Coordinates of C-alpha atoms and ligand atoms in Angstrom, one line a residue:
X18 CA 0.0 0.0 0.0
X19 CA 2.8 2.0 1.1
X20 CA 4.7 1.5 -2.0
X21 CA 1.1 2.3 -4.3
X22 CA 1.6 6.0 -3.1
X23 CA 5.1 7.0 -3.0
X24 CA 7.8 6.4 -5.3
X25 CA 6.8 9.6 -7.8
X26 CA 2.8 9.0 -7.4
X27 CA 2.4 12.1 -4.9
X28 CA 0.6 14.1 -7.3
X29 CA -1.9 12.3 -7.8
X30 CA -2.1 12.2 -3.8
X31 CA -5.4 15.1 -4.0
X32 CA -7.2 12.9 -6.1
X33 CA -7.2 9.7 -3.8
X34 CA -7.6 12.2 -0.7
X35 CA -10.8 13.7 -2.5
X36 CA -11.9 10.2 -3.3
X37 CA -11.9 8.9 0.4
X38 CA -12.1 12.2 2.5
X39 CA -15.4 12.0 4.4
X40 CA -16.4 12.1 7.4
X41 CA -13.7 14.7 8.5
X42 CA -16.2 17.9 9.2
X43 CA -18.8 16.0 10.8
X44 CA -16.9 14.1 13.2
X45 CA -18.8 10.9 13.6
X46 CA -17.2 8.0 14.8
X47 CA -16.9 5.6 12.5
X48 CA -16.6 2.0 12.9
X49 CA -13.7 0.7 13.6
X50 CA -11.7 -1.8 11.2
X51 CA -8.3 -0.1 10.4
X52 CA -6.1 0.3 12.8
X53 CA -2.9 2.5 12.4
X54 CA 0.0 2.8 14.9
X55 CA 2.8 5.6 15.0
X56 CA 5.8 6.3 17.2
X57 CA 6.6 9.5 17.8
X58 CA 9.1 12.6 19.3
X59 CA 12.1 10.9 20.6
X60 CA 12.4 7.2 21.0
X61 CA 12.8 4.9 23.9
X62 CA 13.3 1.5 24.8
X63 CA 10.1 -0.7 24.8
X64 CA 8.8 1.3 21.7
X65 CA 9.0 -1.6 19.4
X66 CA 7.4 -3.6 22.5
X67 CA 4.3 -1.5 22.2
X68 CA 4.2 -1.9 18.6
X69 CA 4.7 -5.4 19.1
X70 CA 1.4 -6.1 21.3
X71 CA -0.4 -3.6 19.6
X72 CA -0.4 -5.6 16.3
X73 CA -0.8 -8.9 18.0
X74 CA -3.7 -8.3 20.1
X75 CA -4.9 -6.2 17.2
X76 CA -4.5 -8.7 14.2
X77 CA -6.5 -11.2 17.0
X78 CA -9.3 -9.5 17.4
X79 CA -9.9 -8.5 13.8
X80 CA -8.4 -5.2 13.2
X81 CA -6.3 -4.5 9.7
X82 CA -3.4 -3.3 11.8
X83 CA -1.2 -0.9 10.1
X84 CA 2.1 1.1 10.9
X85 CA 3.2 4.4 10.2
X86 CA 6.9 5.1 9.5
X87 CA 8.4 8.4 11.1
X88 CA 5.7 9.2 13.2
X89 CA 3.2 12.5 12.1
X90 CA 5.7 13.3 9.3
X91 CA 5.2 10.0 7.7
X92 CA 1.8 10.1 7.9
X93 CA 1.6 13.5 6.4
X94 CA 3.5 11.9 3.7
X95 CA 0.9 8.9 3.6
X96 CA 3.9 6.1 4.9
X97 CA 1.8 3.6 5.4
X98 CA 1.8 -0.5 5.3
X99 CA 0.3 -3.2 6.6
X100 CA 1.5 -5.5 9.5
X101 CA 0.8 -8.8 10.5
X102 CA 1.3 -11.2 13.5
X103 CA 4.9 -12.2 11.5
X104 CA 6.2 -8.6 10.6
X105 CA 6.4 -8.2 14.8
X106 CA 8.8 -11.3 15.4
X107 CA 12.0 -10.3 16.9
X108 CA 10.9 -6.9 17.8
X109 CA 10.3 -7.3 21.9
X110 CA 14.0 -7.3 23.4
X111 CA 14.5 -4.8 20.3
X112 CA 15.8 -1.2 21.3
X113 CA 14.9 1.8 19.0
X114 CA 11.5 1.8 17.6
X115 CA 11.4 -0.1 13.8
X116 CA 9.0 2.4 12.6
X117 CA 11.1 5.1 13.1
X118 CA 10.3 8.4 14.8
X119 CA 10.6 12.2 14.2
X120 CA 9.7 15.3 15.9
X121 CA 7.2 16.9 13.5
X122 CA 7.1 20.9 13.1
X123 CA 4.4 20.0 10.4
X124 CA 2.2 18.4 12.6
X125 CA 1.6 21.8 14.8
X126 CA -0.2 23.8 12.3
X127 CA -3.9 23.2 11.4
X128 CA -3.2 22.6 7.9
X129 CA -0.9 19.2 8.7
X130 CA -3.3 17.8 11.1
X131 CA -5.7 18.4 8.2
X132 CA -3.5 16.6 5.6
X133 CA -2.6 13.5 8.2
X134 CA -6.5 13.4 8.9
X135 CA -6.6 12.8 5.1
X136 CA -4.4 10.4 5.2
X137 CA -6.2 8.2 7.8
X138 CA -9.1 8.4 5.2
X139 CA -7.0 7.4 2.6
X140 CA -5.4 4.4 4.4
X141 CA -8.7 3.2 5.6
X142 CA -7.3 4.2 9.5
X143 CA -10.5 4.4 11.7
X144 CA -8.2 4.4 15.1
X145 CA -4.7 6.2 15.5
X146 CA -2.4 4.8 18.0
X147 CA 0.1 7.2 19.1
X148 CA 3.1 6.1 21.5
X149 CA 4.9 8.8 22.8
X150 CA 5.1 12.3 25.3
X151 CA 3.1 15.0 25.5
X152 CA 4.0 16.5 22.4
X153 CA 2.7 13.7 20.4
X154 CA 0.0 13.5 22.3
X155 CA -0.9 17.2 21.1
X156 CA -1.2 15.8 18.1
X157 CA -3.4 13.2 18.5
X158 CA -5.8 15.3 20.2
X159 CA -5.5 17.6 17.2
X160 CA -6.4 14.9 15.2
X161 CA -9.2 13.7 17.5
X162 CA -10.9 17.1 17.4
X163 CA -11.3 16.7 13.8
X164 CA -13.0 13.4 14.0
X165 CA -9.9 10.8 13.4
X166 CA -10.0 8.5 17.2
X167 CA -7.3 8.3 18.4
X168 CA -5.3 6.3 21.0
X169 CA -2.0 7.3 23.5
X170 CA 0.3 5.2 24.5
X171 CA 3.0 7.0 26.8
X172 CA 6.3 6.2 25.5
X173 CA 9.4 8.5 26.5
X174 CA 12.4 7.9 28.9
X175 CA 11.2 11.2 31.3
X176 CA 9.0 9.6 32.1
X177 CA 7.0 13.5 32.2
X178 CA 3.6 12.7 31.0
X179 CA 1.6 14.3 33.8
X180 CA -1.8 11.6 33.6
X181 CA 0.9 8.3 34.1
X182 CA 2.8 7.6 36.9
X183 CA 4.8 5.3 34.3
X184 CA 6.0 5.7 30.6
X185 CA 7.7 3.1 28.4
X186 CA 11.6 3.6 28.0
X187 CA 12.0 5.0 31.3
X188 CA 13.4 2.2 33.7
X189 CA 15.6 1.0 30.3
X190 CA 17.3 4.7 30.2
X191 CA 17.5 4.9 34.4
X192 CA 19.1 1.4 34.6
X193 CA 21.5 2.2 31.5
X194 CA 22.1 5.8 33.8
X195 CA 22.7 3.8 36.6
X196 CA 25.2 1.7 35.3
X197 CA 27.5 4.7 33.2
X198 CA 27.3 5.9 36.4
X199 CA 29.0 2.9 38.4
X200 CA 31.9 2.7 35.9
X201 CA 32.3 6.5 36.3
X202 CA 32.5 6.1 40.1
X203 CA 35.0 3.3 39.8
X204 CA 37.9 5.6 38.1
X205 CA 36.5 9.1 40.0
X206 CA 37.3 6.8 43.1
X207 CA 40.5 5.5 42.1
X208 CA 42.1 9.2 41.3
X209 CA 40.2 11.0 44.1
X210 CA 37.9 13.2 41.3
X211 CA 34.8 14.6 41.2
X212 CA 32.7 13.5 38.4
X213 CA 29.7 15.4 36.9
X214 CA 27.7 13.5 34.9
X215 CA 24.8 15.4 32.9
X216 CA 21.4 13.0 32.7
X217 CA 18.9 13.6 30.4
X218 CA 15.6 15.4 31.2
X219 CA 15.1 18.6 29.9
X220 CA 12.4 20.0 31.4
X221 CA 11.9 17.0 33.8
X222 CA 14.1 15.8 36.2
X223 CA 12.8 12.2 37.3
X224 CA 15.9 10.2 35.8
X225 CA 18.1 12.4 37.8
X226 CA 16.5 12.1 41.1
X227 CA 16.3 8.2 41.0
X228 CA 19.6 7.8 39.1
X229 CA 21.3 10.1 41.7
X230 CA 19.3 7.9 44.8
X231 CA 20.2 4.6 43.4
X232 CA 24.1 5.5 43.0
X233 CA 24.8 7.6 46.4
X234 CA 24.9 10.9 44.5
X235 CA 26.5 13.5 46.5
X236 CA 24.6 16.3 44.5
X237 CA 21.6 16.1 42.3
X238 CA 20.6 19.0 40.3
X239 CA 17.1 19.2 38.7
X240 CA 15.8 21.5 36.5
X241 CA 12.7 21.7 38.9
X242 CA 14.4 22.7 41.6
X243 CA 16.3 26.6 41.6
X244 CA 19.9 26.0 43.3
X245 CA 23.2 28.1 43.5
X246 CA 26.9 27.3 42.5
X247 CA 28.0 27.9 46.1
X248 CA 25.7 25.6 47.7
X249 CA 27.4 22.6 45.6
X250 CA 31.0 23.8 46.1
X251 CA 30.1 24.0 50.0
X252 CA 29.0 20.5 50.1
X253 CA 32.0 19.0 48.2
X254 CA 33.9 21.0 50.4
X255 CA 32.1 18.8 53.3
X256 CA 32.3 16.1 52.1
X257 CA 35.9 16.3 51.9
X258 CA 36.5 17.8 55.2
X259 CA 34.7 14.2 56.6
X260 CA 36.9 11.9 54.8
X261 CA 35.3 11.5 51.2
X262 CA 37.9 11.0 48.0
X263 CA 35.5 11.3 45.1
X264 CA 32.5 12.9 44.8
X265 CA 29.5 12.3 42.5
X266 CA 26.7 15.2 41.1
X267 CA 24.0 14.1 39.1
X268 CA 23.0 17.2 36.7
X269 CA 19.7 16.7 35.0
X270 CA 20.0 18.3 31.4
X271 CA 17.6 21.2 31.9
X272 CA 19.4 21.4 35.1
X273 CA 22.7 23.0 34.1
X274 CA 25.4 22.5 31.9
X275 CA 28.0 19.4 33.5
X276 CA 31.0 20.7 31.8
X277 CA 30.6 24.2 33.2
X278 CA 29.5 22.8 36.3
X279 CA 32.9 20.5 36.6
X280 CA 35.1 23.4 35.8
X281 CA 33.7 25.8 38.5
X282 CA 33.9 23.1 41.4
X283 CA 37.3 22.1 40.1
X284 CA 38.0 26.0 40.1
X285 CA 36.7 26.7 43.5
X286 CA 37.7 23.4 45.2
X287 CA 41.2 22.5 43.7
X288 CA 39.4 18.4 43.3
X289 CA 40.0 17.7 39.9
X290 CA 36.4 17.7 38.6
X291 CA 35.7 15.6 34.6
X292 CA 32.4 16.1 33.0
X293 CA 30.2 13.1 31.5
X294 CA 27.1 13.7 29.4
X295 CA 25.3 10.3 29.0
X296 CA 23.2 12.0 26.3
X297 CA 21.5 9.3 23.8
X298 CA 23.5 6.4 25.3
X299 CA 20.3 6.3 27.7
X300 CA 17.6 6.4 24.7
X301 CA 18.9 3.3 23.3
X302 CA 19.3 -0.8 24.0
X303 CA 17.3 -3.5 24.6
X304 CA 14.5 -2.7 27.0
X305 CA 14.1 -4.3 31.0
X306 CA 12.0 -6.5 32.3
X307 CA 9.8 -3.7 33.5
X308 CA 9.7 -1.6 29.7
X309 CA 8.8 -5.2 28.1
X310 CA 5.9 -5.9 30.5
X311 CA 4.6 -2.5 30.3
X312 CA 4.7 -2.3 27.0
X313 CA 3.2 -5.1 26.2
X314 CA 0.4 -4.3 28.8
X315 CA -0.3 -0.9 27.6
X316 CA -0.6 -2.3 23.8
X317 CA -3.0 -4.8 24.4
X318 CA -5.0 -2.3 26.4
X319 CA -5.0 0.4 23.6
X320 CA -6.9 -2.4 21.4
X321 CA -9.0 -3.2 24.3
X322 CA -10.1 0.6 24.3
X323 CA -11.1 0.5 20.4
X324 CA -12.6 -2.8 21.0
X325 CA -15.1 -1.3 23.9
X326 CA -15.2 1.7 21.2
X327 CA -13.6 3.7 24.1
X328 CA -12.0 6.0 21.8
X329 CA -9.9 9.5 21.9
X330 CA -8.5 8.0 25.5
X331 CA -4.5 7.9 26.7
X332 CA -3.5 4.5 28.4
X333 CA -2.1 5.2 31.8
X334 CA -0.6 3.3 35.0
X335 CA -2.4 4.5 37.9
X336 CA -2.2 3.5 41.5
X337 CA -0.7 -0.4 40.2
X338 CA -3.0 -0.6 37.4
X339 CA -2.5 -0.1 33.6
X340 CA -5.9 1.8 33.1
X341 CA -7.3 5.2 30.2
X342 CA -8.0 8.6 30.7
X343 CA -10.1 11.2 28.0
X344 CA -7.6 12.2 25.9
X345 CA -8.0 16.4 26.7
X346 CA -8.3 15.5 30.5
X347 CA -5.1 14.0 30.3
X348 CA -3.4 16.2 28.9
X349 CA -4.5 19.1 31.1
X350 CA -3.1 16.6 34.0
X351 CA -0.1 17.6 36.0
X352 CA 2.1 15.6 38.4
X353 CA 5.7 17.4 40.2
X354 CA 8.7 15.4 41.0
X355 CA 8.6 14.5 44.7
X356 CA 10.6 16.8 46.9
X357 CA 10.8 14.8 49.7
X358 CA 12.7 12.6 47.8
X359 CA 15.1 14.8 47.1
X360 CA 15.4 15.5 50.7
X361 CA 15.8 12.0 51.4
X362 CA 18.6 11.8 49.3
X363 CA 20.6 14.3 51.2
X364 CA 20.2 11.8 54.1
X365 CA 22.3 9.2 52.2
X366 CA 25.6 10.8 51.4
Ligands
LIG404 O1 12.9 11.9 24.6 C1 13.1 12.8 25.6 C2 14.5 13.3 25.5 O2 15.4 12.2 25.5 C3 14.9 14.4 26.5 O3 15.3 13.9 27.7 C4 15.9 15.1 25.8 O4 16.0 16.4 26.3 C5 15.5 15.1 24.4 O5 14.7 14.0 24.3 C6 16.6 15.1 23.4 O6 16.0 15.0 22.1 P1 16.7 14.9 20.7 O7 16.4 13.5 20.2 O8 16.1 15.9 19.9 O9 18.2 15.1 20.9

């Protein structure tokens, strides 16, 4: 199907769109047969998981599943094709998501949601699942608003969508954190360093905070949380004066910068300070036990929703259970990264 539309056939594009747009301005649900799946924003591990599950449970209970290569851009661009029970074998222990991703600027303005809404029609997609963060949830609701159903699945390593207390990739990228973060405290321990090392989280700073926990962080910086240059140099300074040799600060990435933050505490301290940015290291490899389960939970539930014709709803883990929320009161949901925590964690080192 894919290959019927692209390869050079793009103009004639408005004629197939004209031939199967309906539905669009009236907004009536229609029954569900297709079924169309799309990862989107950045990736994480347990992506191809979800995809995974989703086709299964969705080829099982009659759906036409189909996937969407590189997320809302390729749908704008009609990058559609058909999966079956076989084309999902291999995928679970599978880091990355095999039908790629993007961050779409084209998806933010009326007239792409338009075009991807014809693209459903075209492609015969009644149901859009979407796995991925807030952003891409946007765009589902963009899409939902103009009568396409739609389906989230929360898929990011920040684990920031406010409605879930869980998102897919997110243990993967805090265990890979963790384990960087071992090996860097192995050679700051052996030449008496400090080592900075710069998590990711740009606006959120959950991997920090349970990264910087789980390996006896001296400092964690979030970008939640205001804090001042002299309170860190102060408590290396501590540290020392009790007996400590190396020295360990967790900097989320919206937090600060780890380079400039190494060369200031090496400036002001004398302790020879090296920076470590983990960066997309964490996004990638196979995902844990926890991503697998989870994602293979949440998929089957997203067909269960379409199957109950509980449409336009985001799949969440609530309170121990994988469960759905409307899709606009999810997104208007907010959670905050636990303070107390944090203050716990002072108690460690
Ligand atoms: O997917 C979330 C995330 O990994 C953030 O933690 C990070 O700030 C961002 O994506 C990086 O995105 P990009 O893929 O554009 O470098």
């Amino acid at each position: 199907m894919f290959e019927e539309y692209t390869n050079g056939n793009l103009p004639n594009l408005k004629e197939m769109v004209a031939k199967n747009y309906s539905g669009i301005e009236t907004g009536e649900m229609p029954e569900v047969k297709g079924v169309g799946i799309l990862t989107s924003g950045g990736d994480a591990p347990g992506m191809n998981a979800t995809i995974r599950a989703v086709v299964r449970a969705g080829t099982k209970a009659g759906f036409k599943m189909m996937g969407v290569t590189r997320g809302y851009h390729g749908l704008w661009k009609g990058e559609v094709k058909e999966l079956g029970h076989r084309d999902v074998s291999e995928t679970l222990q599978r880091g990355g998501t095999f039908l790629m991703t993007a961050r779409s600027k084209s998806f933010e303005t009326p007239a792409g949601v338009l075009q991807g809404a014809k693209m459903c029609k075209v492609f015969g997609i009644d149901c859009l699942i979407v796995v991925g963060g807030d952003g891409s949830f946007k765009g589902a609701r963009d899409l939902a608003r103009i009568g396409i159903p739609v389906i989230g699945i929360p898929g990011t390593i920040d684990n920031d969508v406010g409605c879930t207390q869980y998102t897919i990739g997110y243990d993967t990228a805090m265990n890979t954190a963790m384990e960087a973060i071992d090996k860097l405290r192995d050679t700051a321990s052996s030449h008496e360093r400090c080592s900075v090392i710069e998590v990711m989280g740009r606006h959120a700073g959950y991997i920090a905070l349970n990264v910087g926990i789980a390996t006896g962080a001296e400092i964690i910086l979030l970008p939640e949380v205001s804090w001042d240059m002299k309170d860190v140099i102060k408590t290396i300074l501590d540290c020392r004066n009790k007996g400590k040799r190396h020295y360990i600060v967790i900097v989320a990435e919206g937090a600060g910068d780890a380079t400039e933050v190494a060369k200031q505490i090496e400036e002001a301290t004398e302790i020879e300070s090296r920076p470590t940015i983990l960066g997309h290291l964490q996004r990638g490899g196979s995902p844990s036990l926890r991503d697998r389960t989870m994602a293979s939970l949440m998929g089957v539930h997203a067909i269960e929703c379409i199957q109950e014709k509980r449409l336009n709803r985001l799949v969440v883990y609530r309170d121990g259970e994988i469960t759905d929320v409307d899709i606009e009161e999810g997104l208007s949901m907010k959670k905050s990264i636990s303070m107390d925590e944090l203050e716990r964690s002072k108690l460690l080192t």
